[in-house]
Amino acid sequence: MAARGLSDLRKLRHVVGVARAGSFTSASHALNITQSALTKSVAELEHLLGLKLFERLPRGVRLTQIGEAFVPRAERLLADSEDLMADMDQLQSLAAGHLKIGIAPAAFAGFLEHTVSAFAQVYPGVSIEVRDGSPDDMARAAINGQIDLVVGGANNFAPWKELETVSVAALQHFFIGCLEHPVPAATATARALLDYPVIMPALGFTSEAQLTQAYLDAGMTPRPPRYICDHFPLVRMLVAATHAISPVVSLAAPGRRYRSEFQVYENVISLEQQVLGIAFSRSRPQSPGARAFVDIFQGFLQDSKV
């Protein structure tokens, strides 16, 4: 069917070329085709349509009444096909297009900030849509083609066999408290820290079940988190304003920035190891935009480890 369609488009070009040139001889030169092949092509289309498009004159040709109605529509169809091919070339080269990224859950948004801005600089013609939600909602969106890819905890995507998940980085975890926190980082214990309120993401890298287990491991009665928040800038403000502690996941161990702003508690409260992953639908080919985004993302992750 595809070959037939391309053949029909060539025949349309031949008809339009003859109509514009006014003769088969002139048209054959313009179209870079032999006169006999051009004559055969036009005759085949006339036979296929059951219509006569040209009147053969002693010198050249003239469109019939039907041909005069046919050629303008053929010209529009050819122009549309050229526009379509140009659009596809733009999409393939990422001069245009649309990239839809899911984050599952919102607590992972910080890992994408540099990648999204870098992608926008490299491919300014591509529009970008970023949405977040629960791992289940984002998994369904990826499977149904509503988003191109989803970034989040790789273990969250494991139950979805319709997704192909690429693990891109193991994450470090630690807790933070305000600089004036009563429990110094140097002598902190899990029991001492868990005496203070805890900030937890609504749906993120640390679950309430993990927190419950941490209390039990410390020989304490579990208690619910005092604050629930996915937005890290707000978490920072809560930590600074209270004696609450918060889990943090990072691509690397905490550096000067964290240590200048917070008490940093490493290897005090044990949490489940998290792995950053990217998931795609198995039944849909990756778009050029998605492939380019992953390349930039993985490059950024490599640079972050150096």
PDB file of N, CA and C in Angstrom, residues 60-142:
ATOM      1  N   GLY A  60       1.940  20.190 -28.374  1.00  0.00           N
ATOM      2  CA  GLY A  60       1.674  20.251 -26.943  1.00  0.00           C
ATOM      3  C   GLY A  60       0.348  19.628 -26.558  1.00  0.00           C
ATOM      4  N   VAL A  61      -0.116  19.996 -25.342  1.00  0.00           N
ATOM      5  CA  VAL A  61      -1.356  19.448 -24.800  1.00  0.00           C
ATOM      6  C   VAL A  61      -2.158  20.578 -24.170  1.00  0.00           C
ATOM      7  N   ARG A  62      -3.462  20.286 -23.936  1.00  0.00           N
ATOM      8  CA  ARG A  62      -4.344  21.235 -23.255  1.00  0.00           C
ATOM      9  C   ARG A  62      -5.200  20.438 -22.285  1.00  0.00           C
ATOM     10  N   LEU A  63      -5.397  21.000 -21.101  1.00  0.00           N
ATOM     11  CA  LEU A  63      -6.225  20.326 -20.112  1.00  0.00           C
ATOM     12  C   LEU A  63      -7.672  20.245 -20.580  1.00  0.00           C
ATOM     13  N   THR A  64      -8.272  19.100 -20.353  1.00  0.00           N
ATOM     14  CA  THR A  64      -9.704  18.971 -20.570  1.00  0.00           C
ATOM     15  C   THR A  64     -10.437  19.700 -19.442  1.00  0.00           C
ATOM     16  N   GLN A  65     -11.742  19.784 -19.528  1.00  0.00           N
ATOM     17  CA  GLN A  65     -12.521  20.422 -18.457  1.00  0.00           C
ATOM     18  C   GLN A  65     -12.326  19.675 -17.135  1.00  0.00           C
ATOM     19  N   ILE A  66     -12.294  18.349 -17.221  1.00  0.00           N
ATOM     20  CA  ILE A  66     -12.048  17.546 -16.016  1.00  0.00           C
ATOM     21  C   ILE A  66     -10.624  17.779 -15.523  1.00  0.00           C
ATOM     22  N   GLY A  67      -9.670  17.877 -16.462  1.00  0.00           N
ATOM     23  CA  GLY A  67      -8.275  18.125 -16.077  1.00  0.00           C
ATOM     24  C   GLY A  67      -8.108  19.453 -15.361  1.00  0.00           C
ATOM     25  N   GLU A  68      -8.857  20.487 -15.799  1.00  0.00           N
ATOM     26  CA  GLU A  68      -8.774  21.795 -15.156  1.00  0.00           C
ATOM     27  C   GLU A  68      -9.268  21.739 -13.710  1.00  0.00           C
ATOM     28  N   ALA A  69     -10.209  20.855 -13.426  1.00  0.00           N
ATOM     29  CA  ALA A  69     -10.682  20.682 -12.048  1.00  0.00           C
ATOM     30  C   ALA A  69      -9.723  19.802 -11.247  1.00  0.00           C
ATOM     31  N   PHE A  70      -9.101  18.856 -11.936  1.00  0.00           N
ATOM     32  CA  PHE A  70      -8.239  17.872 -11.261  1.00  0.00           C
ATOM     33  C   PHE A  70      -6.895  18.462 -10.835  1.00  0.00           C
ATOM     34  N   VAL A  71      -6.241  19.224 -11.692  1.00  0.00           N
ATOM     35  CA  VAL A  71      -4.866  19.664 -11.455  1.00  0.00           C
ATOM     36  C   VAL A  71      -4.726  20.554 -10.215  1.00  0.00           C
ATOM     37  N   PRO A  72      -5.606  21.557  -9.990  1.00  0.00           N
ATOM     38  CA  PRO A  72      -5.445  22.364  -8.762  1.00  0.00           C
ATOM     39  C   PRO A  72      -5.518  21.527  -7.482  1.00  0.00           C
ATOM     40  N   ARG A  73      -6.387  20.536  -7.470  1.00  0.00           N
ATOM     41  CA  ARG A  73      -6.483  19.684  -6.277  1.00  0.00           C
ATOM     42  C   ARG A  73      -5.249  18.795  -6.155  1.00  0.00           C
ATOM     43  N   ALA A  74      -4.719  18.349  -7.290  1.00  0.00           N
ATOM     44  CA  ALA A  74      -3.483  17.566  -7.256  1.00  0.00           C
ATOM     45  C   ALA A  74      -2.332  18.414  -6.729  1.00  0.00           C
ATOM     46  N   GLU A  75      -2.295  19.679  -7.127  1.00  0.00           N
ATOM     47  CA  GLU A  75      -1.247  20.574  -6.634  1.00  0.00           C
ATOM     48  C   GLU A  75      -1.338  20.754  -5.118  1.00  0.00           C
ATOM     49  N   ARG A  76      -2.563  20.920  -4.599  1.00  0.00           N
ATOM     50  CA  ARG A  76      -2.733  21.067  -3.147  1.00  0.00           C
ATOM     51  C   ARG A  76      -2.301  19.799  -2.416  1.00  0.00           C
ATOM     52  N   LEU A  77      -2.644  18.652  -2.989  1.00  0.00           N
ATOM     53  CA  LEU A  77      -2.277  17.380  -2.365  1.00  0.00           C
ATOM     54  C   LEU A  77      -0.756  17.208  -2.333  1.00  0.00           C
ATOM     55  N   LEU A  78      -0.098  17.565  -3.417  1.00  0.00           N
ATOM     56  CA  LEU A  78       1.363  17.465  -3.454  1.00  0.00           C
ATOM     57  C   LEU A  78       2.010  18.434  -2.464  1.00  0.00           C
ATOM     58  N   ALA A  79       1.459  19.638  -2.365  1.00  0.00           N
ATOM     59  CA  ALA A  79       1.993  20.612  -1.409  1.00  0.00           C
ATOM     60  C   ALA A  79       1.827  20.105   0.019  1.00  0.00           C
ATOM     61  N   ASP A  80       0.659  19.499   0.298  1.00  0.00           N
ATOM     62  CA  ASP A  80       0.419  18.948   1.634  1.00  0.00           C
ATOM     63  C   ASP A  80       1.403  17.826   1.946  1.00  0.00           C
ATOM     64  N   SER A  81       1.676  16.981   0.964  1.00  0.00           N
ATOM     65  CA  SER A  81       2.598  15.868   1.198  1.00  0.00           C
ATOM     66  C   SER A  81       4.015  16.384   1.450  1.00  0.00           C
ATOM     67  N   GLU A  82       4.399  17.455   0.739  1.00  0.00           N
ATOM     68  CA  GLU A  82       5.722  18.042   0.971  1.00  0.00           C
ATOM     69  C   GLU A  82       5.806  18.675   2.354  1.00  0.00           C
ATOM     70  N   ASP A  83       4.724  19.347   2.759  1.00  0.00           N
ATOM     71  CA  ASP A  83       4.695  19.928   4.105  1.00  0.00           C
ATOM     72  C   ASP A  83       4.792  18.838   5.170  1.00  0.00           C
ATOM     73  N   LEU A  84       4.102  17.724   4.925  1.00  0.00           N
ATOM     74  CA  LEU A  84       4.132  16.616   5.879  1.00  0.00           C
ATOM     75  C   LEU A  84       5.543  16.064   6.013  1.00  0.00           C
ATOM     76  N   MET A  85       6.229  15.859   4.901  1.00  0.00           N
ATOM     77  CA  MET A  85       7.587  15.342   4.950  1.00  0.00           C
ATOM     78  C   MET A  85       8.534  16.326   5.642  1.00  0.00           C
ATOM     79  N   ALA A  86       8.326  17.619   5.380  1.00  0.00           N
ATOM     80  CA  ALA A  86       9.163  18.634   6.041  1.00  0.00           C
ATOM     81  C   ALA A  86       8.931  18.629   7.544  1.00  0.00           C
ATOM     82  N   ASP A  87       7.653  18.481   7.946  1.00  0.00           N
ATOM     83  CA  ASP A  87       7.338  18.414   9.374  1.00  0.00           C
ATOM     84  C   ASP A  87       7.989  17.198  10.021  1.00  0.00           C
ATOM     85  N   MET A  88       7.963  16.064   9.322  1.00  0.00           N
ATOM     86  CA  MET A  88       8.573  14.855   9.876  1.00  0.00           C
ATOM     87  C   MET A  88      10.088  15.012   9.999  1.00  0.00           C
ATOM     88  N   ASP A  89      10.695  15.694   9.023  1.00  0.00           N
ATOM     89  CA  ASP A  89      12.132  15.952   9.095  1.00  0.00           C
ATOM     90  C   ASP A  89      12.464  16.831  10.303  1.00  0.00           C
ATOM     91  N   GLN A  90      11.598  17.829  10.548  1.00  0.00           N
ATOM     92  CA  GLN A  90      11.810  18.707  11.696  1.00  0.00           C
ATOM     93  C   GLN A  90      11.701  17.939  13.011  1.00  0.00           C
ATOM     94  N   LEU A  91      10.687  17.065  13.078  1.00  0.00           N
ATOM     95  CA  LEU A  91      10.509  16.282  14.298  1.00  0.00           C
ATOM     96  C   LEU A  91      11.699  15.363  14.526  1.00  0.00           C
ATOM     97  N   GLN A  92      12.178  14.727  13.437  1.00  0.00           N
ATOM     98  CA  GLN A  92      13.295  13.804  13.568  1.00  0.00           C
ATOM     99  C   GLN A  92      14.562  14.542  13.990  1.00  0.00           C
ATOM    100  N   SER A  93      14.745  15.757  13.505  1.00  0.00           N
ATOM    101  CA  SER A  93      15.933  16.535  13.853  1.00  0.00           C
ATOM    102  C   SER A  93      15.721  17.362  15.111  1.00  0.00           C
ATOM    103  N   LEU A  94      14.522  17.259  15.712  1.00  0.00           N
ATOM    104  CA  LEU A  94      14.153  17.988  16.928  1.00  0.00           C
ATOM    105  C   LEU A  94      14.168  19.497  16.729  1.00  0.00           C
ATOM    106  N   ALA A  95      13.900  19.931  15.501  1.00  0.00           N
ATOM    107  CA  ALA A  95      13.674  21.351  15.276  1.00  0.00           C
ATOM    108  C   ALA A  95      12.276  21.737  15.739  1.00  0.00           C
ATOM    109  N   ALA A  96      11.429  20.728  15.947  1.00  0.00           N
ATOM    110  CA  ALA A  96      10.071  20.948  16.427  1.00  0.00           C
ATOM    111  C   ALA A  96       9.656  19.683  17.182  1.00  0.00           C
ATOM    112  N   GLY A  97       8.483  19.728  17.759  1.00  0.00           N
ATOM    113  CA  GLY A  97       7.969  18.543  18.445  1.00  0.00           C
ATOM    114  C   GLY A  97       7.517  18.862  19.850  1.00  0.00           C
ATOM    115  N   HIS A  98       7.172  17.803  20.575  1.00  0.00           N
ATOM    116  CA  HIS A  98       6.621  17.956  21.924  1.00  0.00           C
ATOM    117  C   HIS A  98       7.162  16.828  22.778  1.00  0.00           C
ATOM    118  N   LEU A  99       7.725  17.153  23.931  1.00  0.00           N
ATOM    119  CA  LEU A  99       8.254  16.161  24.867  1.00  0.00           C
ATOM    120  C   LEU A  99       7.450  16.225  26.152  1.00  0.00           C
ATOM    121  N   LYS A 100       6.890  15.079  26.560  1.00  0.00           N
ATOM    122  CA  LYS A 100       6.076  15.011  27.773  1.00  0.00           C
ATOM    123  C   LYS A 100       6.780  14.104  28.786  1.00  0.00           C
ATOM    124  N   ILE A 101       7.107  14.688  29.923  1.00  0.00           N
ATOM    125  CA  ILE A 101       7.881  13.996  30.947  1.00  0.00           C
ATOM    126  C   ILE A 101       7.019  13.823  32.191  1.00  0.00           C
ATOM    127  N   GLY A 102       7.022  12.634  32.752  1.00  0.00           N
ATOM    128  CA  GLY A 102       6.344  12.384  34.010  1.00  0.00           C
ATOM    129  C   GLY A 102       7.352  12.246  35.135  1.00  0.00           C
ATOM    130  N   ILE A 103       6.981  12.684  36.324  1.00  0.00           N
ATOM    131  CA  ILE A 103       7.801  12.515  37.524  1.00  0.00           C
ATOM    132  C   ILE A 103       6.963  11.768  38.544  1.00  0.00           C
ATOM    133  N   ALA A 104       7.501  10.702  39.087  1.00  0.00           N
ATOM    134  CA  ALA A 104       6.739   9.878  40.016  1.00  0.00           C
ATOM    135  C   ALA A 104       7.599   9.482  41.206  1.00  0.00           C
ATOM    136  N   PRO A 105       7.323  10.151  42.313  1.00  0.00           N
ATOM    137  CA  PRO A 105       6.400  11.262  42.556  1.00  0.00           C
ATOM    138  C   PRO A 105       7.131  12.591  42.475  1.00  0.00           C
ATOM    139  N   ALA A 106       6.440  13.670  42.923  1.00  0.00           N
ATOM    140  CA  ALA A 106       6.979  15.024  42.776  1.00  0.00           C
ATOM    141  C   ALA A 106       8.287  15.222  43.513  1.00  0.00           C
ATOM    142  N   ALA A 107       8.549  14.438  44.549  1.00  0.00           N
ATOM    143  CA  ALA A 107       9.784  14.597  45.321  1.00  0.00           C
ATOM    144  C   ALA A 107      11.027  14.376  44.471  1.00  0.00           C
ATOM    145  N   PHE A 108      10.888  13.725  43.312  1.00  0.00           N
ATOM    146  CA  PHE A 108      12.039  13.471  42.445  1.00  0.00           C
ATOM    147  C   PHE A 108      12.291  14.618  41.461  1.00  0.00           C
ATOM    148  N   ALA A 109      11.490  15.677  41.510  1.00  0.00           N
ATOM    149  CA  ALA A 109      11.599  16.746  40.516  1.00  0.00           C
ATOM    150  C   ALA A 109      12.980  17.386  40.507  1.00  0.00           C
ATOM    151  N   GLY A 110      13.625  17.475  41.662  1.00  0.00           N
ATOM    152  CA  GLY A 110      14.927  18.127  41.737  1.00  0.00           C
ATOM    153  C   GLY A 110      15.990  17.480  40.865  1.00  0.00           C
ATOM    154  N   PHE A 111      15.849  16.188  40.599  1.00  0.00           N
ATOM    155  CA  PHE A 111      16.843  15.502  39.782  1.00  0.00           C
ATOM    156  C   PHE A 111      16.760  15.914  38.306  1.00  0.00           C
ATOM    157  N   LEU A 112      15.658  16.556  37.913  1.00  0.00           N
ATOM    158  CA  LEU A 112      15.452  16.884  36.500  1.00  0.00           C
ATOM    159  C   LEU A 112      15.690  18.346  36.165  1.00  0.00           C
ATOM    160  N   GLU A 113      15.917  19.173  37.174  1.00  0.00           N
ATOM    161  CA  GLU A 113      15.978  20.611  36.916  1.00  0.00           C
ATOM    162  C   GLU A 113      17.027  20.965  35.867  1.00  0.00           C
ATOM    163  N   HIS A 114      18.245  20.481  36.028  1.00  0.00           N
ATOM    164  CA  HIS A 114      19.319  20.833  35.093  1.00  0.00           C
ATOM    165  C   HIS A 114      19.084  20.211  33.720  1.00  0.00           C
ATOM    166  N   THR A 115      18.537  18.987  33.702  1.00  0.00           N
ATOM    167  CA  THR A 115      18.329  18.307  32.422  1.00  0.00           C
ATOM    168  C   THR A 115      17.260  18.999  31.592  1.00  0.00           C
ATOM    169  N   VAL A 116      16.152  19.378  32.220  1.00  0.00           N
ATOM    170  CA  VAL A 116      15.073  20.042  31.481  1.00  0.00           C
ATOM    171  C   VAL A 116      15.555  21.377  30.921  1.00  0.00           C
ATOM    172  N   SER A 117      16.270  22.158  31.724  1.00  0.00           N
ATOM    173  CA  SER A 117      16.752  23.453  31.237  1.00  0.00           C
ATOM    174  C   SER A 117      17.793  23.272  30.136  1.00  0.00           C
ATOM    175  N   ALA A 118      18.671  22.255  30.266  1.00  0.00           N
ATOM    176  CA  ALA A 118      19.664  22.001  29.216  1.00  0.00           C
ATOM    177  C   ALA A 118      18.990  21.560  27.926  1.00  0.00           C
ATOM    178  N   PHE A 119      17.982  20.700  28.017  1.00  0.00           N
ATOM    179  CA  PHE A 119      17.252  20.246  26.827  1.00  0.00           C
ATOM    180  C   PHE A 119      16.597  21.436  26.128  1.00  0.00           C
ATOM    181  N   ALA A 120      15.995  22.330  26.904  1.00  0.00           N
ATOM    182  CA  ALA A 120      15.330  23.493  26.317  1.00  0.00           C
ATOM    183  C   ALA A 120      16.323  24.396  25.590  1.00  0.00           C
ATOM    184  N   GLN A 121      17.546  24.483  26.090  1.00  0.00           N
ATOM    185  CA  GLN A 121      18.564  25.301  25.428  1.00  0.00           C
ATOM    186  C   GLN A 121      19.052  24.658  24.134  1.00  0.00           C
ATOM    187  N   VAL A 122      19.230  23.332  24.165  1.00  0.00           N
ATOM    188  CA  VAL A 122      19.746  22.631  22.985  1.00  0.00           C
ATOM    189  C   VAL A 122      18.690  22.501  21.901  1.00  0.00           C
ATOM    190  N   TYR A 123      17.428  22.293  22.300  1.00  0.00           N
ATOM    191  CA  TYR A 123      16.336  22.075  21.346  1.00  0.00           C
ATOM    192  C   TYR A 123      15.216  23.089  21.596  1.00  0.00           C
ATOM    193  N   PRO A 124      15.436  24.360  21.272  1.00  0.00           N
ATOM    194  CA  PRO A 124      14.448  25.396  21.590  1.00  0.00           C
ATOM    195  C   PRO A 124      13.126  25.251  20.837  1.00  0.00           C
ATOM    196  N   GLY A 125      13.115  24.485  19.754  1.00  0.00           N
ATOM    197  CA  GLY A 125      11.879  24.319  18.992  1.00  0.00           C
ATOM    198  C   GLY A 125      10.934  23.279  19.566  1.00  0.00           C
ATOM    199  N   VAL A 126      11.391  22.509  20.546  1.00  0.00           N
ATOM    200  CA  VAL A 126      10.574  21.441  21.134  1.00  0.00           C
ATOM    201  C   VAL A 126       9.864  21.971  22.374  1.00  0.00           C
ATOM    202  N   SER A 127       8.554  21.846  22.411  1.00  0.00           N
ATOM    203  CA  SER A 127       7.815  22.238  23.614  1.00  0.00           C
ATOM    204  C   SER A 127       7.933  21.124  24.653  1.00  0.00           C
ATOM    205  N   ILE A 128       7.937  21.501  25.911  1.00  0.00           N
ATOM    206  CA  ILE A 128       8.149  20.550  27.005  1.00  0.00           C
ATOM    207  C   ILE A 128       6.990  20.644  27.981  1.00  0.00           C
ATOM    208  N   GLU A 129       6.472  19.487  28.348  1.00  0.00           N
ATOM    209  CA  GLU A 129       5.425  19.410  29.370  1.00  0.00           C
ATOM    210  C   GLU A 129       5.912  18.466  30.468  1.00  0.00           C
ATOM    211  N   VAL A 130       5.903  18.943  31.712  1.00  0.00           N
ATOM    212  CA  VAL A 130       6.326  18.133  32.849  1.00  0.00           C
ATOM    213  C   VAL A 130       5.154  18.014  33.799  1.00  0.00           C
ATOM    214  N   ARG A 131       4.815  16.803  34.150  1.00  0.00           N
ATOM    215  CA  ARG A 131       3.732  16.580  35.112  1.00  0.00           C
ATOM    216  C   ARG A 131       4.183  15.565  36.148  1.00  0.00           C
ATOM    217  N   ASP A 132       3.583  15.619  37.311  1.00  0.00           N
ATOM    218  CA  ASP A 132       3.936  14.656  38.352  1.00  0.00           C
ATOM    219  C   ASP A 132       2.671  14.005  38.892  1.00  0.00           C
ATOM    220  N   GLY A 133       2.868  12.901  39.573  1.00  0.00           N
ATOM    221  CA  GLY A 133       1.751  12.165  40.149  1.00  0.00           C
ATOM    222  C   GLY A 133       2.261  10.925  40.847  1.00  0.00           C
ATOM    223  N   SER A 134       1.355  10.089  41.241  1.00  0.00           N
ATOM    224  CA  SER A 134       1.739   8.845  41.895  1.00  0.00           C
ATOM    225  C   SER A 134       2.418   7.929  40.880  1.00  0.00           C
ATOM    226  N   PRO A 135       3.257   7.006  41.351  1.00  0.00           N
ATOM    227  CA  PRO A 135       3.888   6.073  40.413  1.00  0.00           C
ATOM    228  C   PRO A 135       2.863   5.325  39.557  1.00  0.00           C
ATOM    229  N   ASP A 136       1.746   4.925  40.135  1.00  0.00           N
ATOM    230  CA  ASP A 136       0.736   4.198  39.358  1.00  0.00           C
ATOM    231  C   ASP A 136       0.135   5.081  38.269  1.00  0.00           C
ATOM    232  N   ASP A 137      -0.183   6.327  38.604  1.00  0.00           N
ATOM    233  CA  ASP A 137      -0.772   7.239  37.611  1.00  0.00           C
ATOM    234  C   ASP A 137       0.207   7.524  36.482  1.00  0.00           C
ATOM    235  N   MET A 138       1.456   7.751  36.820  1.00  0.00           N
ATOM    236  CA  MET A 138       2.450   8.057  35.796  1.00  0.00           C
ATOM    237  C   MET A 138       2.784   6.827  34.960  1.00  0.00           C
ATOM    238  N   ALA A 139       2.754   5.646  35.582  1.00  0.00           N
ATOM    239  CA  ALA A 139       2.987   4.413  34.819  1.00  0.00           C
ATOM    240  C   ALA A 139       1.885   4.236  33.770  1.00  0.00           C
ATOM    241  N   ARG A 140       0.644   4.444  34.179  1.00  0.00           N
ATOM    242  CA  ARG A 140      -0.475   4.316  33.222  1.00  0.00           C
ATOM    243  C   ARG A 140      -0.354   5.356  32.108  1.00  0.00           C
ATOM    244  N   ALA A 141       0.052   6.564  32.456  1.00  0.00           N
ATOM    245  CA  ALA A 141       0.193   7.612  31.440  1.00  0.00           C
ATOM    246  C   ALA A 141       1.254   7.235  30.413  1.00  0.00           C
ATOM    247  N   ALA A 142       2.361   6.639  30.868  1.00  0.00           N
ATOM    248  CA  ALA A 142       3.411   6.218  29.942  1.00  0.00           C
ATOM    249  C   ALA A 142       2.922   5.075  29.059  1.00  0.00           C
TER     250      ALA A 142
END
